[in-house]
Coordinates of C-alpha atoms (C1' of nucleotides) in Angstrom, one line a residue:
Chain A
X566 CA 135.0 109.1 53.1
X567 CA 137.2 111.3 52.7
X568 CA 139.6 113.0 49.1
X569 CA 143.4 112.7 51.1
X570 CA 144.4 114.9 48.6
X571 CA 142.3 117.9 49.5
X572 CA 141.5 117.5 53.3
X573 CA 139.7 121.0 52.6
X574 CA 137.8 120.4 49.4
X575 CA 135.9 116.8 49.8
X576 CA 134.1 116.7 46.5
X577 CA 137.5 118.0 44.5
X578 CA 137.6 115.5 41.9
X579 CA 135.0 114.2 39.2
X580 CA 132.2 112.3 40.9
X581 CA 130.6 109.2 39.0
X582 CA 127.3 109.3 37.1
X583 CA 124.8 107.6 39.4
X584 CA 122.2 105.7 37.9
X585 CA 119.9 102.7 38.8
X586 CA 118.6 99.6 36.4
X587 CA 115.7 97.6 37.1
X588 CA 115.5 94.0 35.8
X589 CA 111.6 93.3 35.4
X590 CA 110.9 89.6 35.7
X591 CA 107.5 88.0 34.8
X592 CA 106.5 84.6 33.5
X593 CA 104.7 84.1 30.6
X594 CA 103.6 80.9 29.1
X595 CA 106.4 79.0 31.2
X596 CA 108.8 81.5 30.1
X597 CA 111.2 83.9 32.4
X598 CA 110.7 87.0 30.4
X599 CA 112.6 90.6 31.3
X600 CA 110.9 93.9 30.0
X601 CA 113.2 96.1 28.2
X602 CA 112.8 99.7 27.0
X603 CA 113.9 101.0 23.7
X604 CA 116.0 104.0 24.1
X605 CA 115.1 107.4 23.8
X606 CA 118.7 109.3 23.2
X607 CA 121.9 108.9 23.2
X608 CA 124.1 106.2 23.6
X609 CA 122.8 103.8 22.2
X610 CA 119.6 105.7 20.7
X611 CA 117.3 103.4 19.8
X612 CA 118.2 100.3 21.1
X613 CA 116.9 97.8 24.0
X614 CA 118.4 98.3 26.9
X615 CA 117.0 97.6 30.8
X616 CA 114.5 100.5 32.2
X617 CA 116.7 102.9 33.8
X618 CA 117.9 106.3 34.6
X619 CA 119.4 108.3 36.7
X620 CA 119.2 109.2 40.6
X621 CA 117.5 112.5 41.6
X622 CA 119.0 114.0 43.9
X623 CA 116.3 116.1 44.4
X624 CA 113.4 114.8 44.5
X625 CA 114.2 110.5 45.1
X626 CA 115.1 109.8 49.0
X627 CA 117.3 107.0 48.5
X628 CA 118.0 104.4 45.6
X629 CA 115.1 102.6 46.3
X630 CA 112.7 105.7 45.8
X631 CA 114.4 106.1 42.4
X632 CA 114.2 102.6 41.8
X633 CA 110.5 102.4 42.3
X634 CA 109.9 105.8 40.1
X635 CA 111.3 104.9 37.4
X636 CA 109.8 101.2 36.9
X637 CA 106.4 103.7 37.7
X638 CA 107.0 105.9 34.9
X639 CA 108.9 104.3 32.5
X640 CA 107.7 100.4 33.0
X641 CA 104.2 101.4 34.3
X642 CA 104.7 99.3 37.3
X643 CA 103.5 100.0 40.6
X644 CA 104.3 97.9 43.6
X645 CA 106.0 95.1 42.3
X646 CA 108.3 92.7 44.9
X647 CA 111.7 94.8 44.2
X648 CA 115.0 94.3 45.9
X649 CA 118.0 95.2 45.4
X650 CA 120.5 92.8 43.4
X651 CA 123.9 94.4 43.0
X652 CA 126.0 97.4 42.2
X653 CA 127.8 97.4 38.6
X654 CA 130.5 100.6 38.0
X655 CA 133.8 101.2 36.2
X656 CA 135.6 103.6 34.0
X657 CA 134.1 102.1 30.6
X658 CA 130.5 100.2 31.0
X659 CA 129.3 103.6 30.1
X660 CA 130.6 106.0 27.2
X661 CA 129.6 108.9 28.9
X662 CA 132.3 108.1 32.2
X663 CA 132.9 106.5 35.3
X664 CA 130.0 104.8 36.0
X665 CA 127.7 103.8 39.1
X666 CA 124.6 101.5 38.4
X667 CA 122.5 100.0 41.5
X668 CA 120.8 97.4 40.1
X669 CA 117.3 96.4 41.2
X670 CA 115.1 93.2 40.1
X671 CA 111.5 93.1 40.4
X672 CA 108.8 90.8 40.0
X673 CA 105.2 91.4 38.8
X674 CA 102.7 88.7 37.9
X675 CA 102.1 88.9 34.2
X676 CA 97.9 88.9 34.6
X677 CA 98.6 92.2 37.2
X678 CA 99.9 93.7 34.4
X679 CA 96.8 93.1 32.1
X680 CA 94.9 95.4 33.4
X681 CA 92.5 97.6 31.5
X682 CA 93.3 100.5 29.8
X683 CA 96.7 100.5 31.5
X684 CA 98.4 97.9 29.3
X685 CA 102.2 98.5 29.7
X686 CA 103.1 98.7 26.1
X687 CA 100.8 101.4 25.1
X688 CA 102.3 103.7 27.3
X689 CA 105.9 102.7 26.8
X690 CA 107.6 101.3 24.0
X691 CA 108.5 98.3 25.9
X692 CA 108.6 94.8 25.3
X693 CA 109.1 91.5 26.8
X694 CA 111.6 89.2 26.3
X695 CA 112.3 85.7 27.4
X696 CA 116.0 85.9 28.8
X697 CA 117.2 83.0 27.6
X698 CA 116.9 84.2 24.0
X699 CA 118.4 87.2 25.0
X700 CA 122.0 87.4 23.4
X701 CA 123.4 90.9 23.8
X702 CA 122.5 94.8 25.7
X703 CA 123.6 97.4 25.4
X704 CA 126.3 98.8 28.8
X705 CA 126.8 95.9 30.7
X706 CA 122.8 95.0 30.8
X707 CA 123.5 91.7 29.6
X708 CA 125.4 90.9 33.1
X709 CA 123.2 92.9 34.9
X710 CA 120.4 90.8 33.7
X711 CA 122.2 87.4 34.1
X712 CA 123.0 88.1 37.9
X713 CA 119.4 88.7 38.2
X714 CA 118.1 85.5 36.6
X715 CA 121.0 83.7 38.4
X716 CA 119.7 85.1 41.5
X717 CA 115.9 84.5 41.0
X718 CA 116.7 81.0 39.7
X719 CA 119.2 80.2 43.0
X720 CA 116.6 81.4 45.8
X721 CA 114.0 79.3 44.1
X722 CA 116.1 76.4 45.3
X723 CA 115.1 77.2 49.0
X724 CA 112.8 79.9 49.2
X725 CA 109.2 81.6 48.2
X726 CA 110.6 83.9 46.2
X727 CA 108.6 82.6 42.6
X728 CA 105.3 83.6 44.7
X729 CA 105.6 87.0 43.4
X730 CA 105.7 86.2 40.1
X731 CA 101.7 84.9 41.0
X732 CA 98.3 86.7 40.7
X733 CA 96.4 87.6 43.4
X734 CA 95.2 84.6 44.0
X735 CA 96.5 80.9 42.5
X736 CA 96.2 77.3 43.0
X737 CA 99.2 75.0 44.3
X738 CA 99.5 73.4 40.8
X739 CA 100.0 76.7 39.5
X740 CA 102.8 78.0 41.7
X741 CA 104.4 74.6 41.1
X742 CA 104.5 74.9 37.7
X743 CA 105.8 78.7 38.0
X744 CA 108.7 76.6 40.3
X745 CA 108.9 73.7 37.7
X746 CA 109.7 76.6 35.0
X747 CA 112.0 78.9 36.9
X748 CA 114.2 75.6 37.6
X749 CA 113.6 74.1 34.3
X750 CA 113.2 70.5 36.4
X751 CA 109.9 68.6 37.4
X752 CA 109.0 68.0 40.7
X753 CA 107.5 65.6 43.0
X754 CA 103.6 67.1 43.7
X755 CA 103.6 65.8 47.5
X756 CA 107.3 67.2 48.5
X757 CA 106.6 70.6 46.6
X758 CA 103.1 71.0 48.8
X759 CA 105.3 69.9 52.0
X760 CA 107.9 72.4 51.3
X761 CA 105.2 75.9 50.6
X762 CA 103.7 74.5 53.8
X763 CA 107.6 74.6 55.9
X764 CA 107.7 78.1 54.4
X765 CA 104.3 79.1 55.4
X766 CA 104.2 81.7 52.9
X767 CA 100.8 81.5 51.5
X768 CA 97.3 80.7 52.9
X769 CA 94.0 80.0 51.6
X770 CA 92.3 82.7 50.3
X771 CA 88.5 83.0 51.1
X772 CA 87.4 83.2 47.3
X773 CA 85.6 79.9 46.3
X774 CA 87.5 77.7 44.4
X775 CA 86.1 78.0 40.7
X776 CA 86.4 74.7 38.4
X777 CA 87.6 74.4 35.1
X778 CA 86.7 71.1 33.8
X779 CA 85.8 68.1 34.5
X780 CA 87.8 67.6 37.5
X781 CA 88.2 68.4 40.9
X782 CA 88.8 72.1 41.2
X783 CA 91.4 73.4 43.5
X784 CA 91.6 75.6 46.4
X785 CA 92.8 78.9 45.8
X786 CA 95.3 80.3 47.7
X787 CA 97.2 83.7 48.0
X788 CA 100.0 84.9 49.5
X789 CA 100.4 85.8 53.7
X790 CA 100.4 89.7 54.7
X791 CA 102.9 89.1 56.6
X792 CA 105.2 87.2 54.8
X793 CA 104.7 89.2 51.5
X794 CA 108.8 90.2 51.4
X795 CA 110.4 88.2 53.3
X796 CA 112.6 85.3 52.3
X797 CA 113.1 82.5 54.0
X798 CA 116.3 80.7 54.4
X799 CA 117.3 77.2 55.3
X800 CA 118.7 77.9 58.8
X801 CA 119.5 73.7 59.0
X802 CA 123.0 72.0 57.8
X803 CA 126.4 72.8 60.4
X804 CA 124.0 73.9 62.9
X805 CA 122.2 71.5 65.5
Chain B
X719 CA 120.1 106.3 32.1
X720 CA 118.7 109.5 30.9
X721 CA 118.0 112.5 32.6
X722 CA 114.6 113.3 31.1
X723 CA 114.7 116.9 31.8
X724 CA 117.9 117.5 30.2
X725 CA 117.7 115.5 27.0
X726 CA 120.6 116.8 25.7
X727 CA 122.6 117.1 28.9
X728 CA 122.5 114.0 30.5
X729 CA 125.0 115.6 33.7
X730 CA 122.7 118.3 34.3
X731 CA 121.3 117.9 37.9
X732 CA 123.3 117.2 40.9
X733 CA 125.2 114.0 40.9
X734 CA 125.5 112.0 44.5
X735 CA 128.9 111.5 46.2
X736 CA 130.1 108.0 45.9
X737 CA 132.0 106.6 48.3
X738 CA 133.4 103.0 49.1
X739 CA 133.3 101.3 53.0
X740 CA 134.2 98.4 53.8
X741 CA 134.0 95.8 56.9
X742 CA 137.0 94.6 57.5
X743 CA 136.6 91.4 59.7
X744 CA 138.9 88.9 61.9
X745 CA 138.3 86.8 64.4
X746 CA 140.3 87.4 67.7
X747 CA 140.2 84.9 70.6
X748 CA 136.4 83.8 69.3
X749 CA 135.6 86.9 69.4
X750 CA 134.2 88.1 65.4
X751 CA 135.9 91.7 65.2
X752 CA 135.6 94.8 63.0
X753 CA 138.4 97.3 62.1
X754 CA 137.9 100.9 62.9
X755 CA 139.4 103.9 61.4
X756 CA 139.7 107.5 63.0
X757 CA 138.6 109.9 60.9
X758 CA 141.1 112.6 60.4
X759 CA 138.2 115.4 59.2
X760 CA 135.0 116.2 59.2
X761 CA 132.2 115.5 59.1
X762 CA 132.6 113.3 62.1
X763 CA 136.1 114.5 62.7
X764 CA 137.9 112.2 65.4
X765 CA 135.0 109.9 65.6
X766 CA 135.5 105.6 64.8
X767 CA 134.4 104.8 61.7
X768 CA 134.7 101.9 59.2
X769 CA 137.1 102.4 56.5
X770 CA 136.0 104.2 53.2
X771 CA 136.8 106.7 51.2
X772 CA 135.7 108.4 47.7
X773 CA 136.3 106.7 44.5
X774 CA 138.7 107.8 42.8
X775 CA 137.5 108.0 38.9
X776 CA 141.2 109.4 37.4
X777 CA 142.5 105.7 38.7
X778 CA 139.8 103.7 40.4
X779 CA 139.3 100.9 37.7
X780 CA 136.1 100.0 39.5
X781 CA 134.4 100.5 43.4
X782 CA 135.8 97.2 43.9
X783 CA 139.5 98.5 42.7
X784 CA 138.8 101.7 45.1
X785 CA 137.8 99.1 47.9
X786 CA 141.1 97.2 47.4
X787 CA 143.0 100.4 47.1
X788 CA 141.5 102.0 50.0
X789 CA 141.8 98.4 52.2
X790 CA 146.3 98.7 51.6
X791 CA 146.2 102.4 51.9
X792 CA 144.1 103.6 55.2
X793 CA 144.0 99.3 56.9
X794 CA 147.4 98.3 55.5
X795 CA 145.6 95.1 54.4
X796 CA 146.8 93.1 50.9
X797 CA 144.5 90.3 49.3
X798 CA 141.9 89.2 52.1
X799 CA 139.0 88.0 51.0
X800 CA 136.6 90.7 49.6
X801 CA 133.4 90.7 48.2
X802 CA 130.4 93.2 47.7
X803 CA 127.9 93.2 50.3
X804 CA 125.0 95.6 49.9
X805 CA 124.2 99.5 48.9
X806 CA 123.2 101.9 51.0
X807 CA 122.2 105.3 49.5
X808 CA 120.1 108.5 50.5
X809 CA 120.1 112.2 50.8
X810 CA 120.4 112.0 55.1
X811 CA 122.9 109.5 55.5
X812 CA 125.7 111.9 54.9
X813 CA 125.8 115.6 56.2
X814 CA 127.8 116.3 52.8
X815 CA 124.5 115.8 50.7
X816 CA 123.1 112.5 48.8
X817 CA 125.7 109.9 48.8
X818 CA 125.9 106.2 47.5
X819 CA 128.0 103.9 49.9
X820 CA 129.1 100.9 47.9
X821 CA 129.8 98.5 50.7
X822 CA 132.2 95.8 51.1
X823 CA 132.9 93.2 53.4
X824 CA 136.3 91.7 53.8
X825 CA 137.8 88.7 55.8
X826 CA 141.6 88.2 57.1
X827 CA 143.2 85.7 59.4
X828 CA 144.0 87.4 62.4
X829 CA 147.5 86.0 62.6
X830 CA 148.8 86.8 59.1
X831 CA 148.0 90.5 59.8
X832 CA 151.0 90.7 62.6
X833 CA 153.8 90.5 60.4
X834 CA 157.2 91.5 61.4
X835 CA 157.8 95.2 61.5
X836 CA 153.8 96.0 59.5
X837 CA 151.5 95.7 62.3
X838 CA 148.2 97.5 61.4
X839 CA 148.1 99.8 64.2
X840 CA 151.8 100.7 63.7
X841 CA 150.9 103.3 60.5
X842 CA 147.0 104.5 61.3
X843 CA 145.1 104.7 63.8
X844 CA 143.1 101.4 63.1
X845 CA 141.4 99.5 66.1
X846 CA 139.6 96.2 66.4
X847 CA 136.4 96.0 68.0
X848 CA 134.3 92.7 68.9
X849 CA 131.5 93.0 66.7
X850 CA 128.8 92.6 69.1
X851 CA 129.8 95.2 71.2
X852 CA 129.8 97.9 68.8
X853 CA 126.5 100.1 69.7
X854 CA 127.0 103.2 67.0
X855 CA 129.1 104.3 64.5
X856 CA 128.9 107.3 62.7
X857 CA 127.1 107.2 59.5
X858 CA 124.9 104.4 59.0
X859 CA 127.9 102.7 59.1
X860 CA 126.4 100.6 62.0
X861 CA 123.8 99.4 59.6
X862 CA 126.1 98.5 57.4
X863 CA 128.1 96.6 59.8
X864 CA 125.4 94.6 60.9
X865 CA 124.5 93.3 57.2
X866 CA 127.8 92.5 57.1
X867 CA 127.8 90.4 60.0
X868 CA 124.6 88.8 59.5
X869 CA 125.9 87.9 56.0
X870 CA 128.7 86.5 57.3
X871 CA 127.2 84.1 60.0
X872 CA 124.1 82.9 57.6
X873 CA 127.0 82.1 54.6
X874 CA 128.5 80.4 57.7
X875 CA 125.9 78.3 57.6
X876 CA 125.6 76.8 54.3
X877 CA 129.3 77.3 53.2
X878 CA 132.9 77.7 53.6
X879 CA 133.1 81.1 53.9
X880 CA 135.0 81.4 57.4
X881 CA 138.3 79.3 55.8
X882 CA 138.9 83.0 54.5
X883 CA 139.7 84.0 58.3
X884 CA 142.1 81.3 58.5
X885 CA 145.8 81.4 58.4
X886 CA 147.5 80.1 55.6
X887 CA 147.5 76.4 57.3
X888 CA 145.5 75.1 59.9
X889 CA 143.5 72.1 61.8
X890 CA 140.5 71.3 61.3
X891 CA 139.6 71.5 64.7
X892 CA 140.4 74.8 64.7
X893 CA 138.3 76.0 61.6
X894 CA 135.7 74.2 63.7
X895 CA 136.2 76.8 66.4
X896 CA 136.0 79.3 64.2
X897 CA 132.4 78.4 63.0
X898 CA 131.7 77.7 66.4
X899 CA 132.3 81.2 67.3
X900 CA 130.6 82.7 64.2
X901 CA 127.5 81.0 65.0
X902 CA 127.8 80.9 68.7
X903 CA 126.8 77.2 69.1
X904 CA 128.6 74.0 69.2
X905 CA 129.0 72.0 66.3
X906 CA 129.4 67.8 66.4
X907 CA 132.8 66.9 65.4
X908 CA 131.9 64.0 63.0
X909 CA 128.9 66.2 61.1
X910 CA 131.6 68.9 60.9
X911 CA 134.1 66.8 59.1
X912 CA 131.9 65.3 57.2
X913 CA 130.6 68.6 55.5
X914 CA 133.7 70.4 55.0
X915 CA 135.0 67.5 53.3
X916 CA 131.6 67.4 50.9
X917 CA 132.3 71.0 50.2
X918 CA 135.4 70.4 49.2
X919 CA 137.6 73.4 49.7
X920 CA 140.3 72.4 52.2
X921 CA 143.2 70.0 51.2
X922 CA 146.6 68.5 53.8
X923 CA 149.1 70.5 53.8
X924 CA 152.5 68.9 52.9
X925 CA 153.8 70.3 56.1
X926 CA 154.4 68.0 58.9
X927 CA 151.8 68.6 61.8
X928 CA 153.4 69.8 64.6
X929 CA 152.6 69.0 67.8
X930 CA 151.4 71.1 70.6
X931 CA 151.3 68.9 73.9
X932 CA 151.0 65.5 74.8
X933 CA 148.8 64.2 72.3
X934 CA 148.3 62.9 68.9
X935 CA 149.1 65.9 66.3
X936 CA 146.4 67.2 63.6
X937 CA 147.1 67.3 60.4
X938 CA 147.8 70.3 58.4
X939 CA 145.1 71.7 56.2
X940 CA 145.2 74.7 53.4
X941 CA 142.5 76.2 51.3
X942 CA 142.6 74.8 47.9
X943 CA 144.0 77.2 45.1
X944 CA 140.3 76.7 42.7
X945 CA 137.9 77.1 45.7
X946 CA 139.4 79.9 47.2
X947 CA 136.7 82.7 46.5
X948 CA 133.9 80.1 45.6
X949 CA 130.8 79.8 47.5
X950 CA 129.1 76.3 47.9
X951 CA 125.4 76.8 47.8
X952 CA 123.5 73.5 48.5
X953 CA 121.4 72.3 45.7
X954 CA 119.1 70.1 47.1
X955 CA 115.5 70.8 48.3
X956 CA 112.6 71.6 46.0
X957 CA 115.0 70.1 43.1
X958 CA 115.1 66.3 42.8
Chain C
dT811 C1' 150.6 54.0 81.4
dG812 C1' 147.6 58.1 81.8
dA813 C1' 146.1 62.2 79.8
dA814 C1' 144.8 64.9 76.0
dT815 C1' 143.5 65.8 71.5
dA816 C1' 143.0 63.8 66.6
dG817 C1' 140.5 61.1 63.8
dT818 C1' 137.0 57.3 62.4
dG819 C1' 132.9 53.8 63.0
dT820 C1' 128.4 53.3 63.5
dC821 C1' 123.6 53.4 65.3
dT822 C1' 119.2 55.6 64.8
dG823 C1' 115.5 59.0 64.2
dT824 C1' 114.1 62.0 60.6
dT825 C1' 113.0 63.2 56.2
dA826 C1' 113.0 63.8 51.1
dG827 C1' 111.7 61.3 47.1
dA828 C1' 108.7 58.2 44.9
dC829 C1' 104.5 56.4 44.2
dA830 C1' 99.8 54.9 45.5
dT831 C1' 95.3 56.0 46.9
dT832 C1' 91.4 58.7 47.8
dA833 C1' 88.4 63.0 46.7
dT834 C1' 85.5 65.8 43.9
dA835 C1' 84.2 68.0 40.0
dT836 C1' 81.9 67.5 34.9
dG837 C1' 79.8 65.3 30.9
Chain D
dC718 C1' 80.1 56.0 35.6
dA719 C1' 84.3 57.5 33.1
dT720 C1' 87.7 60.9 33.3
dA721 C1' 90.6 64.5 34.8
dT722 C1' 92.8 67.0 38.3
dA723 C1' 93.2 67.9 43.4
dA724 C1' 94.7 66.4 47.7
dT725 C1' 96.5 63.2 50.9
dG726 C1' 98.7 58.6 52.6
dT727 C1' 102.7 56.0 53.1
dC728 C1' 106.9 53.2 52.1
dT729 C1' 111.9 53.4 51.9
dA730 C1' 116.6 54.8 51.0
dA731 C1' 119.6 58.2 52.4
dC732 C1' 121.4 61.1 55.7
dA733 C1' 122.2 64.2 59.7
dG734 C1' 122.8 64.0 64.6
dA735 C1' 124.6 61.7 68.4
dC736 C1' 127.9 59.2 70.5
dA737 C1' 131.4 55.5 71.0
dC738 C1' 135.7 54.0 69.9
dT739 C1' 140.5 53.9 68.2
dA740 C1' 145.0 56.5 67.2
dT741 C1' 148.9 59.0 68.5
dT742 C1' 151.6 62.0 71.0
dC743 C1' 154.2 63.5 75.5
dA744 C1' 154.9 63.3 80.4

DNA sequence: TGAATAGTGTCTGTTAGACATTATATG
DNA sequence: CATATAATGTCTAACAGACACTATTCA
C-alpha cells in the first residue's frame, strides 16, 4: 500500500475515479429484465446506462452503503437482496480517466415494486429491460451487466438465489417457473420440490392459501428469516 | 457516475485511495501458506502484511495489471495463477482515509518458486506463513485472507483449481495430496481419478516417469494448455 | 520374492429423473 | 361429476463411495 516513489508523500500521484454500478434484476412475465437509468450529464448525456455514481467519501461508510443509496435514490429501491459481483477499472472504460467501478447486482420482486404511489418510473426516468434484448451500454455496462446475468443464471444451478426475485409470499409452482425462466429449461415438478426442501430456504407462510380456479389451490410459502441471504452451496463431489 | 452536487465537476469531492492486495498462496509440506511482506513505512511500518500497493494510473493498464506488476516487483513472482477475489472498501479500514482494496488471490507451486540464484526471500523481506496459523494482520488484511482461503478450499471442491499449485509436471497421486490438504480430509483414490479425468484438465506428460523407490513409477501428468485458467462448474442439479 | 506405490475392476447403496397416482378446489 | 392444478408415491438407470485386485518397480 504504499507509492515506492515517494516513501514520504503516499497519495503523490493521480488516484482513480471511484464509482459503484448496480445491476437491478427483476422478472417480469418470464422475462430477466435489468433497470437502467437515462443519463443526466455528461458522458454520454442522455443515454441508458446502469444506475450509478460515485462513492462519497463523506457521507457512505463503505461500498455497500453507497451501493444501497444510490439504488435508494436513484432506482427507488429499498432493501433489495444486493451483493457484490465484481470490480471493473482501467485507463479507458471511462472518458473522464482511470477508472474504478464496484459493481453490485440486486434483486427485487417486480410486484414489491408496484406499490402505490411509489411506482419507480415516476420518480426516475428509468426503465426496464429484458437483457437479452439488450445489445449495447454505454462504459463497459454491457459486461458489467452480462457478468451479472451469468452469475444469477450460474447460482440458479445449485442454489436459492431466484427466491429473491419472489413476492412476499408465493406458491412452489411459482418459484419454479421463476427457476424454469432464469434457466430457460423445464423441470421435473417432484425433483424441483425435493431440491427447495435440501435447501430449506423457504417455509410455509401462515396466510391461507387463496384459490384461483377451479383447482386445487396451493400453499403459500415465503421465504426463512434466517436464511434470507445466504446461499447455499453444494458441499458434495471430491469430498466423502 | 455523477456527482450530483457538482454537475459540472464530476471530481469535486474527495476521491478514495485505491489500492491493490493480493494473497499469494502455496502449499508447503500440506501445509496451505500465504506470503507476507514487511512493510517498509507507515502506517503499520515494520508490521507483516500481504502484498499490495497503489495503482498506478500513469502505467497500470488495469487493477489486475497493478496486481501483476506489484506480484514481480515487491513477491518476485511471474505468471501464477491470478484471479480477482472480492472488494473490500470503507472510510476505517485504512488510517490514510477511505480506501478501496481490490483484492487478488494468486496460486504458485511451491517448487518452481526456488529457482537457482532468485529465491523469493533473497531480494525482500517476503515470508510464508501456514494459513491457519495466521491470527492478525494489519489492515483488514486478515479478512481478506480468510475469503481468500475459503474461496480456495470451496472451488477445491467442485473444480480443478489446486493443479494451479502444482509444478509444471506431476502424479496424480500427488495432486491428490494436494486436495487432501486443502480440504483436510481424505479423498478415495478411484472417485479421485475418476473426476479429475471428467474435468478434464490434466494430460501425460511425454516425459518418462521416474521412479522414486522400489515400486512401480507414476505417470507424468501436466495441465493442459486450453484449461489452464478455466474453472469447471458442475451443471447438473435442478437442470435435467 | 517381498514390499511399496501405481493403476484398474467392480459391487452396492443412494439418488436424480421420469412418470403415475392421489388430493382438493370450482363450476 | 368433470376438470384443472397441487401434492405426493414410486420405479429405475446412473453414479458416487468403498474396497478389492492387478501392475510394476527395486531390494
Amino acid at each position: 500500500m504504499d507509492d515506492p516513489r515517494n516513501p514520504t508523500a503516499p497519495r503523490a500521484f493521480e488516484q482513480p475515479i471511484v464509482t459503484v454500478d448496480i445491476v437491478l434484476l427483476t422478472l417480469m412475465e418470464d422475462e430477466l429484465c435489468a433497470a437502467l437509468l437515462q443519463r443526466a450529464r455528461p458522458p454520454h448525456l442522455g443515454e441508458w446506462t446502469l444506475p450509478g455514481g460515485f462513492v462519497h467519501t463523506d457521507t457512505d461508510e463503505d461500498a455497500l452503503a453507497a451501493a444501497t443509496r444510490i439504488l435508494e435514490t436513484k432506482a427507488g429501491v429499498e432493501s433489495p437482496y444486493l451483493e457484490q459481483l465484481q470490480t471493473f477499472s482501467g485507463r479507458h472504460r471511462d472518458s473522464r480517466g482511470w477508472s474504478v467501478s464496484i459493481a453490485y447486482y440486486a434483486l427485487v420482486s417486480h410486484q414489491t415494486l408496484q406499490r402505490p404511489g411509489e411506482s419507480a418510473t415516476d420518480a426516475s426516468p428509468l426503465k426496464w429491460r429484458a437483457v437479452d434484448s439488450i445489445r449495447s451500454l454505454p462504459f463497459d455496462h454491457r459486461d458489467i451487466l452480462r457478468a451479472a446475468v451469468d452469475r444469477v443464471r450460474s447460482k440458479t444451478l445449485y442454489s436459492s438465489l431466484p427466491v429473491h426475485l419472489m413476492p412476499l409470499t408465493f406458491t412452489l409452482s411459482q418459484l419454479q417457473s421463476v427457476y424454469e425462466a432464469l434457466l430457460r429449461t423445464e423441470l421435473d415438478k417432484r425433483g424441483f420440490r425435493r431440491r427447495i426442501e435440501e435447501l430449506d430456504v423457504v417455509e410455509p407462510a401462515p396466510q391461507q392459501p387463496t384459490t384461483r380456479g377451479a383447482h386445487r389451490p396451493a400453499q403459500l410459502y415465503r421465504v426463512k428469516r434466517k436464511a434470507a441471504n445466504g446461499v447455499a452451496i453444494a458441499d458434495r463431489n471430491l469430498t466423502r
